[in-house]
Tab-separated table of C-alpha atoms (C1' of nucleotides) in Angstrom:
chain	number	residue	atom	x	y	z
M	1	UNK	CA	-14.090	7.477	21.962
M	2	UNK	CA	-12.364	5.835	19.036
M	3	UNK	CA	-10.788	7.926	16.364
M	4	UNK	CA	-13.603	8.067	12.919
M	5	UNK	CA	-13.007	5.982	10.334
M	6	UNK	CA	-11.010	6.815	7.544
M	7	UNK	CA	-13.564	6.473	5.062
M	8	UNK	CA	-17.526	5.372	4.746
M	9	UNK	CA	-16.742	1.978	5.066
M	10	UNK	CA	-20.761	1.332	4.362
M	11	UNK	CA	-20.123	2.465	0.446
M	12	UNK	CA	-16.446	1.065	-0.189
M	13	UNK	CA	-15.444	-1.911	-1.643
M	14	UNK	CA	-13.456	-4.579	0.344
M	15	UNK	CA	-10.946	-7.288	-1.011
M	16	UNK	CA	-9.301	-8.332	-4.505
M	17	UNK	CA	-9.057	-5.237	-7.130
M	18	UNK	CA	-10.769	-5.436	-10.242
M	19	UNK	CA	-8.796	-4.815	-13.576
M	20	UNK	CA	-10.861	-2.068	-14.152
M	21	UNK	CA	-10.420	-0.177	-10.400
M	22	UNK	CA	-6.576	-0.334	-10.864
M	23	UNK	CA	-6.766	0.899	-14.374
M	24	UNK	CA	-8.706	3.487	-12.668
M	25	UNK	CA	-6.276	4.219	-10.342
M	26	UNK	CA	-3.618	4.251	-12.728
M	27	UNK	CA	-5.160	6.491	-14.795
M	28	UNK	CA	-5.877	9.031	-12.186
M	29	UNK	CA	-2.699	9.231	-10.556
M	30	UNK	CA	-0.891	9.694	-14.248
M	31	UNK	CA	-3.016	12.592	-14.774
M	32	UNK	CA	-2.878	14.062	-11.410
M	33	UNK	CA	0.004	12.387	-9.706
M	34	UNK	CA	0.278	10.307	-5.889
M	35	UNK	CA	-0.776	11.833	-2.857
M	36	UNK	CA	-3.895	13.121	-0.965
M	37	UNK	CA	-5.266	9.589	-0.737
M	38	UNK	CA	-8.206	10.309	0.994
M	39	UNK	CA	-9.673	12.432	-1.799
M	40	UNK	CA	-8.229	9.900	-4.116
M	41	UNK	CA	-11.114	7.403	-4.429
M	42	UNK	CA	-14.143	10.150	-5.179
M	43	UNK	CA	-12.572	11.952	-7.397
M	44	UNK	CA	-11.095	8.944	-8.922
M	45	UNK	CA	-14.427	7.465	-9.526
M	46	UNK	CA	-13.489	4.874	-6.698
M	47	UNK	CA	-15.493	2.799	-4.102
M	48	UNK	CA	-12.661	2.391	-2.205
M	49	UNK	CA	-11.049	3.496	1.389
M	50	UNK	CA	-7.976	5.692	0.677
M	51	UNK	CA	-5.848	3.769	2.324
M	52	UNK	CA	-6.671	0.591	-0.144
M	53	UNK	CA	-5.884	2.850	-2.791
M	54	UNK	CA	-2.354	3.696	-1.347
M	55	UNK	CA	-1.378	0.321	-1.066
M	56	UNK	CA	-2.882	-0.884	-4.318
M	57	UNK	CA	-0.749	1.504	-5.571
M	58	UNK	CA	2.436	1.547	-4.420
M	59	UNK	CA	2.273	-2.345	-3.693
M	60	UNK	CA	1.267	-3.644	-6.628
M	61	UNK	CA	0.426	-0.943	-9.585
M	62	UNK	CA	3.417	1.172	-9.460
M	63	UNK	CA	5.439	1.625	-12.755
M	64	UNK	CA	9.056	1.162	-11.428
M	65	UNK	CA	7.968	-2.218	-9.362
M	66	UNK	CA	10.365	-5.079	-9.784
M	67	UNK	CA	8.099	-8.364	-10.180
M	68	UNK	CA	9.670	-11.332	-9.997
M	69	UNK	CA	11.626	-13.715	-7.068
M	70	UNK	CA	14.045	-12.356	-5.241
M	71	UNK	CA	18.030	-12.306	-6.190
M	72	UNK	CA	20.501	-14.499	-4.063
M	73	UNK	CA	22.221	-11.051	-3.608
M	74	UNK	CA	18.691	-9.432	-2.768
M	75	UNK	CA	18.204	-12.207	0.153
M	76	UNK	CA	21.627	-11.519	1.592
M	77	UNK	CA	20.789	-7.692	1.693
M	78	UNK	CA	17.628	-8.200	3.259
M	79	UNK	CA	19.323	-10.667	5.943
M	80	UNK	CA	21.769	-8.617	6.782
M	81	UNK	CA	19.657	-5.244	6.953
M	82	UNK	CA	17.387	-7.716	8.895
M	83	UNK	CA	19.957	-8.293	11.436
M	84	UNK	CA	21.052	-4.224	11.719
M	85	UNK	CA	16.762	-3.414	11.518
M	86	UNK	CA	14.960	-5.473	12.815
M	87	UNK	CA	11.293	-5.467	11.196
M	88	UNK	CA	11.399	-2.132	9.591
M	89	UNK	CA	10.780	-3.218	6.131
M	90	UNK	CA	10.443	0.279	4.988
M	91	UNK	CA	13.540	1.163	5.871
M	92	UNK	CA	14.955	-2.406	4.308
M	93	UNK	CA	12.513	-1.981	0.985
M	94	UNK	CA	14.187	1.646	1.202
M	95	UNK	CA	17.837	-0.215	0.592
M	96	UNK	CA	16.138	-2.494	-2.335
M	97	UNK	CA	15.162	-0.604	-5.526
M	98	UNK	CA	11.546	-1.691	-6.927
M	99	UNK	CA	10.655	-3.987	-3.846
M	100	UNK	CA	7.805	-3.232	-1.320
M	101	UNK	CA	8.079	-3.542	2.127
M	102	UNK	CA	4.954	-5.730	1.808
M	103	UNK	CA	6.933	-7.865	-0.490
M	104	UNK	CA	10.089	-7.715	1.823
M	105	UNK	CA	7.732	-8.619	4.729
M	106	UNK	CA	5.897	-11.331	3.009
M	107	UNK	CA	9.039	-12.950	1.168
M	108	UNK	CA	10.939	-12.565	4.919
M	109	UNK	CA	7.820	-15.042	6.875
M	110	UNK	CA	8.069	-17.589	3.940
M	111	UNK	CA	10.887	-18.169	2.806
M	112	UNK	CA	14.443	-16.390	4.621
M	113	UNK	CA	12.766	-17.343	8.222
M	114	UNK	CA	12.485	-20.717	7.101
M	115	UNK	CA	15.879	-20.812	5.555
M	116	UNK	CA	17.425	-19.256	8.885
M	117	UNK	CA	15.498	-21.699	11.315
M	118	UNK	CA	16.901	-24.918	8.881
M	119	UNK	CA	20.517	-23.203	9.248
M	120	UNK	CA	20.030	-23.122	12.875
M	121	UNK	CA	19.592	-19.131	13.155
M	122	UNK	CA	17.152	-17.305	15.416
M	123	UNK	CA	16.053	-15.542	12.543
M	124	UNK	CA	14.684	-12.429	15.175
M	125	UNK	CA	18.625	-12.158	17.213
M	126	UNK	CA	20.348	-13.488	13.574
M	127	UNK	CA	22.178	-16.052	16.400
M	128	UNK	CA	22.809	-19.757	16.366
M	129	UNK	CA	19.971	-21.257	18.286
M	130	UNK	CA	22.596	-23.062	20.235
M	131	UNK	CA	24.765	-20.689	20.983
M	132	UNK	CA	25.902	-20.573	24.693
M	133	UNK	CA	24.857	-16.790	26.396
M	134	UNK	CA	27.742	-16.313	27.349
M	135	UNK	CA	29.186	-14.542	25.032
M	136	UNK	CA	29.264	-11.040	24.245
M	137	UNK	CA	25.685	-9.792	22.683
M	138	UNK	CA	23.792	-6.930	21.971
M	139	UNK	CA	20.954	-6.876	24.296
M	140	UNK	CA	18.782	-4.239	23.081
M	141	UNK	CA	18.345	-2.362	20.121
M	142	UNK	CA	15.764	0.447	20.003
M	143	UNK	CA	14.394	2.433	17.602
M	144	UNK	CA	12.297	5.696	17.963
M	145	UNK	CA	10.689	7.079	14.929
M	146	UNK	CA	11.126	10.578	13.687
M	147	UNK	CA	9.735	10.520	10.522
M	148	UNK	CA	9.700	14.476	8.803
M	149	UNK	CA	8.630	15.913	5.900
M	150	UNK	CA	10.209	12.951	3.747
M	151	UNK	CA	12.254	10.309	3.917
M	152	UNK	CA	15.655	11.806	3.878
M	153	UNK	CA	14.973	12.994	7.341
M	154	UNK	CA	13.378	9.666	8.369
M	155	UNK	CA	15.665	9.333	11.776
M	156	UNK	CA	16.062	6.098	13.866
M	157	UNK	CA	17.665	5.982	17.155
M	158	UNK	CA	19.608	2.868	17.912
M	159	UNK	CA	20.185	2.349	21.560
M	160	UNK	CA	22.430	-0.931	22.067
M	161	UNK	CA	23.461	-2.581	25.346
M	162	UNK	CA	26.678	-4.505	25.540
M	163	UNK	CA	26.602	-7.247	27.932
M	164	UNK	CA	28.833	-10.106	28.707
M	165	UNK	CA	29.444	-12.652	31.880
M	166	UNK	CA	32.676	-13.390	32.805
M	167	UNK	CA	34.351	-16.491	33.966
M	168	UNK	CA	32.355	-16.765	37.207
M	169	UNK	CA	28.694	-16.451	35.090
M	170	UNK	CA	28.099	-12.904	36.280
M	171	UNK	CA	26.442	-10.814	33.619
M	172	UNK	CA	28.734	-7.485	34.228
M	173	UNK	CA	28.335	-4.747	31.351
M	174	UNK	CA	30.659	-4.252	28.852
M	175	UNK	CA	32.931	-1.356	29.744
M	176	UNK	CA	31.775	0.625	26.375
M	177	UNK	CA	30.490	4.116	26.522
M	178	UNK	CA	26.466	3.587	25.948
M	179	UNK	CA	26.163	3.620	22.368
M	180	UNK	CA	23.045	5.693	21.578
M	181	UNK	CA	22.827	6.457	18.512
M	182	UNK	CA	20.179	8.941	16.649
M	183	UNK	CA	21.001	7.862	13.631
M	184	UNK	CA	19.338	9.738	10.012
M	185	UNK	CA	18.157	7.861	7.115
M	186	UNK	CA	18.870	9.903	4.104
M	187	UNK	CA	19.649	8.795	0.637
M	188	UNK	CA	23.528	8.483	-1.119
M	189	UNK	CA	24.916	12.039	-1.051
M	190	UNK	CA	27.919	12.043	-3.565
M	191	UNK	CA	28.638	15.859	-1.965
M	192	UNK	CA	28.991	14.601	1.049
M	193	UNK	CA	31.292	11.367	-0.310
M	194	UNK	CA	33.287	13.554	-2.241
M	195	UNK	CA	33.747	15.828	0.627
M	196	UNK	CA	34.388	12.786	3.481
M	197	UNK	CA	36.332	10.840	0.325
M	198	UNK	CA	39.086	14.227	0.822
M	199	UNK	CA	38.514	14.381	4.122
M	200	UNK	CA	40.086	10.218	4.080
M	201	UNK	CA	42.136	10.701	1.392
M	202	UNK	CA	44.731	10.444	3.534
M	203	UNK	CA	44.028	7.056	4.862
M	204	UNK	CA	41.876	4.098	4.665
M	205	UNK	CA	41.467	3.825	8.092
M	206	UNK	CA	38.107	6.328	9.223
M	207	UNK	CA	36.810	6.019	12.750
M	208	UNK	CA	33.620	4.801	13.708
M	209	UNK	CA	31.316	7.905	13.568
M	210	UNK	CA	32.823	8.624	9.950
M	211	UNK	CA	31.689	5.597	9.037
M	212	UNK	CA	27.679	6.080	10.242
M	213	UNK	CA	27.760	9.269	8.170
M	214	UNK	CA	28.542	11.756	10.592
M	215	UNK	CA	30.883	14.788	9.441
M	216	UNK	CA	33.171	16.834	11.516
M	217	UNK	CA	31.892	15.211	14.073
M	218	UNK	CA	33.989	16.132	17.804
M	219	UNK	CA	33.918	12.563	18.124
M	220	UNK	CA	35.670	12.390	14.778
M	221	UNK	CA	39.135	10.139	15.869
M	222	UNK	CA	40.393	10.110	12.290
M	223	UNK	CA	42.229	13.205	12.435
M	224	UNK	CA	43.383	12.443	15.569
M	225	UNK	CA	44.702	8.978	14.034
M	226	UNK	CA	46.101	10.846	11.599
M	227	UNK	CA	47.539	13.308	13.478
M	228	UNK	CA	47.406	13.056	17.625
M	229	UNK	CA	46.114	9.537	17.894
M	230	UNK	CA	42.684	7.861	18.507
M	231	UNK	CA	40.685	8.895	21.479
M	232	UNK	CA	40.069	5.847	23.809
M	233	UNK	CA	36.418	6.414	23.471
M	234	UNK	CA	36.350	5.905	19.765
M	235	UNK	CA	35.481	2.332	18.020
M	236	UNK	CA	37.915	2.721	15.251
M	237	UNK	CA	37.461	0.806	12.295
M	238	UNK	CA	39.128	0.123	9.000
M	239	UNK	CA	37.183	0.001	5.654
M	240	UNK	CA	38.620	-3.061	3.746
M	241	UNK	CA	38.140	-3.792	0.188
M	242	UNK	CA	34.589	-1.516	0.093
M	243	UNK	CA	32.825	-3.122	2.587
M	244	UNK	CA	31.313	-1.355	5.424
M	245	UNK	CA	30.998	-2.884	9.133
M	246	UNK	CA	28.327	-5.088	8.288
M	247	UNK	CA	29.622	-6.259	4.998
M	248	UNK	CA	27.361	-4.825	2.594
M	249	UNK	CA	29.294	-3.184	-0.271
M	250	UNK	CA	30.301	0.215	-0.244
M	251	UNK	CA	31.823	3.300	-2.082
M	252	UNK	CA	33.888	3.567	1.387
M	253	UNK	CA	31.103	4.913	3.528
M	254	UNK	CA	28.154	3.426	5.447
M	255	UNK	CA	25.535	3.674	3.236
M	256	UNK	CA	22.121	3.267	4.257
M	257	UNK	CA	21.153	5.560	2.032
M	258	UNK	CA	23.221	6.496	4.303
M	259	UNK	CA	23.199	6.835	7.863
M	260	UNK	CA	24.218	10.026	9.918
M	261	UNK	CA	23.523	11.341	13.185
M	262	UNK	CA	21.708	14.576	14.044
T	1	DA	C1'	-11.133	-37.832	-8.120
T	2	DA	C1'	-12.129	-35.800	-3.793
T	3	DA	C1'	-10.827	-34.111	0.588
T	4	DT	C1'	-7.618	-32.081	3.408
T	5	DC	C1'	-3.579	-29.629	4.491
T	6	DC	C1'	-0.077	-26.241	3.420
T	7	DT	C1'	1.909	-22.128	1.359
T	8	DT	C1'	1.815	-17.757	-0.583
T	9	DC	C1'	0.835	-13.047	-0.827
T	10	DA	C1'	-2.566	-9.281	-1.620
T	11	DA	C1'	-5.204	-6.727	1.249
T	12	DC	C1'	-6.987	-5.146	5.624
T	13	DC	C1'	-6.668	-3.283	10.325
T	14	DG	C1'	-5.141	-0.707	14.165
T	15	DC	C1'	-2.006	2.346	15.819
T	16	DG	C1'	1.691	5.907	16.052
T	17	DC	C1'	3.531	10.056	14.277
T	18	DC	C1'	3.208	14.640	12.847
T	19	DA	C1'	1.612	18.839	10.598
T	20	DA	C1'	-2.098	21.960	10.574
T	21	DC	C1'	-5.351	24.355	12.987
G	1	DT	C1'	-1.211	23.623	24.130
G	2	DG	C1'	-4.584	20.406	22.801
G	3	DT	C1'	-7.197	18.381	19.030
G	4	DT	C1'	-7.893	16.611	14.547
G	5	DG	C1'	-7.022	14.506	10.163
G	6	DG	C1'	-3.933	12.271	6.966
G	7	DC	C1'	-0.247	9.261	6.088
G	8	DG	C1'	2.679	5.435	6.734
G	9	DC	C1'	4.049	1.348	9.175
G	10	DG	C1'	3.982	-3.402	11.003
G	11	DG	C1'	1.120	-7.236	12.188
G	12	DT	C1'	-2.487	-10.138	10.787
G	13	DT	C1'	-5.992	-12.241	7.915
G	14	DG	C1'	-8.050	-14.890	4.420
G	15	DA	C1'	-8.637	-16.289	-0.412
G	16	DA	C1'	-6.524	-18.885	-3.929
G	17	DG	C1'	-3.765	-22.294	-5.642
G	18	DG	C1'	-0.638	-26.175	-5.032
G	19	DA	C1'	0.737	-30.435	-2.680
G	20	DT	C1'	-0.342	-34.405	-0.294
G	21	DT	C1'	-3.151	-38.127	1.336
DNA sequence: AAATCCTTCAACCGCGCCAAC
DNA sequence: TGTTGGCGCGGTTGAAGGATT
């Protein structure tokens, strides 16, 4: 037993929008605002599937969308977000004001894929294709969705596993604690900067959980830097110039919207 | 000029998640 | 606790237009 359709499909219309569905659509959401999609297309005078309506919308009709080709500095985002992601071009098109993660998506398989593959980049492990193995890598990144109420408690949990071989070609894994991360999507909190910018007021160095976002953490090492030195366990890192681990500028903190652990 | 191939991107589809019941 | 319905996501498709032969 498949789960019912999501709308008559037998009365709905299928393909390219007509000018006068998405002024339609445009006027109905001004006057009423997004959201219950499914009711959307009746009471919008619609013969469309909710769902079409969604993505006509926020894809293509809505107000604060940035048309146009991408920025060089746009590109480098997305590659790098890319490389920390993977393919979760919401959470990218999150990072990357008035782009879609349609757009994202689409713009990634034509042109930055392309671009990677001629610069000799897997552009799925962001590694030179001839790169020898043995090297240290991350072999795994995970995510599990938690998605809430809304997006600032959109979580992702980032399980990585270090390997490397070691002069005799035997794969041994990396002596790091297992970093598994549950790590919270959640948008620039200038509280929170101020109060982590006076909790590192004293330094420039903050440890590696400070930087992902998380406060008073017990895994916090920078106030054991600071005062009784950095717990073995801790990946301590500096912040240089405003850029965070990955390179993407900064106010000093990692800022996915910034990311913090539950 | 016509046919064919290639590229782009809007739109669709299926599925997972989660709140409500 | 299980079921249902709605939403959102990522993968895929296909029409349209451009480039090449």
């Amino acid at each position: 037993m498949g789960r019912s359709p999501c709308c008559e499909k037998a009365h709905t219309n299928k393909g390219a929008w007509t000018k006068e569905e998405d002024e339609r659509l445009i006027a109905y959401i001004r006057a009423h605002g997004e959201g219950c999609w499914r009711s959307l297309p009746k009471a919008a005078g619609l013969l469309r599937c909710g769902k079409s309506c969604r993505l006509r919308w926020i894809n293509y009709l809505r107000p604060d969308l940035k048309r146009g080709n991408f920025t060089e500095e746009e590109e480098e985002l997305i590659i790098k977000l890319h490389s920390l992601l993977g393919n979760k071009w919401s959470l990218i098109a999150g990072r990357l004001p008035g782009r879609t993660d349609n757009e994202i998506k689409n713009y990634w398989n034509t042109h930055i894929r392309r671009k990677l593959l001629s610069r000799g980049i897997d552009p799925t492990t962001h590694r030179s294709i001839n790169e020898p193995t043995s090297t240290q890598k991350v072999t795994t990144i995970s995510f599990a969705g938690d998605s809430k109420d809304d997006y600032q408690d959109q979580k992702i949990n980032i399980k990585a596993e270090f390997v490397e071989t070691n002069k005799e070609d035997k794969i041994q894994e990396k002596c790091l604690p297992d970093l598994n991360l549950e790590l919270r999507i959640s948008p620039p909190h200038h509280q929170q900067n101020q109060q982590l910018d006076h909790h590192h007021q004293r330094s420039n160095s903050i440890c590696f959980t400070c930087s992902l976002g998380i406060q008073n953490s017990k895994d916090c090492s920078c106030g054991k830097i600071n005062g009784n030195g950095c717990s073995n366990n801790i990946v301590s890192m500096n912040i240089i110039a405003g850029y965070d681990f990955i390179g993407l500028k900064t106010n000093g903190l990692l800022d996915y919207r910034t990311l913090e652990t539950k």
